[in-house]
Amino acid sequence: DSNLNTKIKIYPNPAKDFVQVGSKALGDLNFIITDFSGRIILKGKTSDKRINVNALTSGTDLIELSDKKGKKSVQKLIKQ
């Protein structure tokens, strides 16, 4: 199953400074945050299952998380 949506939860959502990634995946996950036009706003690796979203502007974006095996999860991320 290449769909991680049911296995990864991001919280709090809406977020202020950080989102926590709830996942059983071992190790850090890669993430890409894009706006709805597909423009990449932020990308990197999770650090201790956390992502700093402080620099994002308020609104709704998409966050794509992927593990080492290439399994992906795409979810809406709401920044306060």
mmCIF file of C-alpha atoms in Angstrom:
data_model
loop_
_atom_site.group_PDB
_atom_site.id
_atom_site.type_symbol
_atom_site.label_atom_id
_atom_site.label_comp_id
_atom_site.label_asym_id
_atom_site.label_seq_id
_atom_site.Cartn_x
_atom_site.Cartn_y
_atom_site.Cartn_z
ATOM 1 C CA ASP A 1 0.000 0.000 0.000
ATOM 2 C CA SER A 2 1.647 3.211 -1.153
ATOM 3 C CA ASN A 3 -0.805 5.444 0.708
ATOM 4 C CA LEU A 4 0.376 6.771 4.063
ATOM 5 C CA ASN A 5 -2.608 9.092 4.633
ATOM 6 C CA THR A 6 -4.184 6.730 7.144
ATOM 7 C CA LYS A 7 -0.875 6.152 8.932
ATOM 8 C CA ILE A 8 0.315 9.752 9.334
ATOM 9 C CA LYS A 9 -1.430 12.431 11.347
ATOM 10 C CA ILE A 10 -0.265 16.008 11.597
ATOM 11 C CA TYR A 11 -1.292 18.044 14.601
ATOM 12 C CA PRO A 12 -2.150 20.601 15.736
ATOM 13 C CA ASN A 13 -3.968 21.568 12.568
ATOM 14 C CA PRO A 14 -4.490 24.577 12.361
ATOM 15 C CA ALA A 15 -0.875 25.157 13.417
ATOM 16 C CA LYS A 16 0.973 28.207 14.700
ATOM 17 C CA ASP A 17 4.696 27.486 14.966
ATOM 18 C CA PHE A 18 5.160 23.729 14.690
ATOM 19 C CA VAL A 19 3.288 20.674 13.506
ATOM 20 C CA GLN A 20 3.927 17.322 15.087
ATOM 21 C CA VAL A 21 3.969 14.299 12.787
ATOM 22 C CA GLY A 22 2.341 11.213 14.257
ATOM 23 C CA SER A 23 3.702 8.240 12.371
ATOM 24 C CA LYS A 24 4.926 4.726 12.988
ATOM 25 C CA ALA A 25 7.540 5.189 10.266
ATOM 26 C CA LEU A 26 11.054 4.843 11.572
ATOM 27 C CA GLY A 27 13.382 7.793 11.170
ATOM 28 C CA ASP A 28 12.670 11.226 9.829
ATOM 29 C CA LEU A 29 10.303 11.820 6.933
ATOM 30 C CA ASN A 30 10.877 14.095 3.976
ATOM 31 C CA PHE A 31 8.323 16.849 3.570
ATOM 32 C CA ILE A 32 7.314 19.324 0.886
ATOM 33 C CA ILE A 33 4.835 22.111 1.619
ATOM 34 C CA THR A 34 3.214 23.661 -1.445
ATOM 35 C CA ASP A 35 0.493 26.183 -2.076
ATOM 36 C CA PHE A 36 -2.518 25.222 -4.169
ATOM 37 C CA SER A 37 -0.851 26.425 -7.369
ATOM 38 C CA GLY A 38 1.898 23.861 -6.772
ATOM 39 C CA ARG A 39 4.609 26.351 -5.770
ATOM 40 C CA ILE A 40 7.014 24.881 -3.216
ATOM 41 C CA ILE A 41 7.058 26.972 -0.046
ATOM 42 C CA LEU A 42 9.138 24.797 2.250
ATOM 43 C CA LYS A 43 10.871 21.437 2.026
ATOM 44 C CA GLY A 44 13.181 19.365 4.160
ATOM 45 C CA LYS A 45 13.260 16.546 6.676
ATOM 46 C CA THR A 46 11.249 16.308 9.860
ATOM 47 C CA SER A 47 13.312 16.855 12.983
ATOM 48 C CA ASP A 48 12.157 14.645 15.874
ATOM 49 C CA LYS A 49 8.823 14.288 14.026
ATOM 50 C CA ARG A 50 8.341 18.076 14.097
ATOM 51 C CA ILE A 51 8.166 20.650 11.315
ATOM 52 C CA ASN A 52 8.690 24.344 11.959
ATOM 53 C CA VAL A 53 5.915 26.182 10.064
ATOM 54 C CA ASN A 54 6.502 29.552 11.722
ATOM 55 C CA ALA A 55 7.676 31.122 8.435
ATOM 56 C CA LEU A 56 4.506 30.181 6.523
ATOM 57 C CA THR A 57 1.885 32.820 5.870
ATOM 58 C CA SER A 58 -1.611 32.248 7.228
ATOM 59 C CA GLY A 59 -3.829 30.097 5.064
ATOM 60 C CA THR A 60 -4.206 26.576 3.740
ATOM 61 C CA ASP A 61 -1.378 24.720 2.022
ATOM 62 C CA LEU A 62 -0.670 21.107 1.120
ATOM 63 C CA ILE A 63 1.933 19.036 2.928
ATOM 64 C CA GLU A 64 3.395 15.934 1.318
ATOM 65 C CA LEU A 65 5.270 13.552 3.598
ATOM 66 C CA SER A 66 7.278 10.613 2.312
ATOM 67 C CA ASP A 67 9.270 7.866 3.967
ATOM 68 C CA LYS A 68 12.454 6.138 2.849
ATOM 69 C CA LYS A 69 10.445 3.578 0.873
ATOM 70 C CA GLY A 70 8.783 6.314 -1.176
ATOM 71 C CA LYS A 71 5.357 5.962 0.435
ATOM 72 C CA LYS A 72 3.583 9.310 0.448
ATOM 73 C CA SER A 73 0.903 11.160 2.349
ATOM 74 C CA VAL A 74 -0.633 14.420 1.128
ATOM 75 C CA GLN A 75 -2.752 16.421 3.549
ATOM 76 C CA LYS A 76 -4.097 19.923 4.002
ATOM 77 C CA LEU A 77 -2.150 22.065 6.443
ATOM 78 C CA ILE A 78 -3.828 25.127 7.902
ATOM 79 C CA LYS A 79 -1.509 27.848 9.201
ATOM 80 C CA GLN A 80 -3.043 30.285 11.693
#
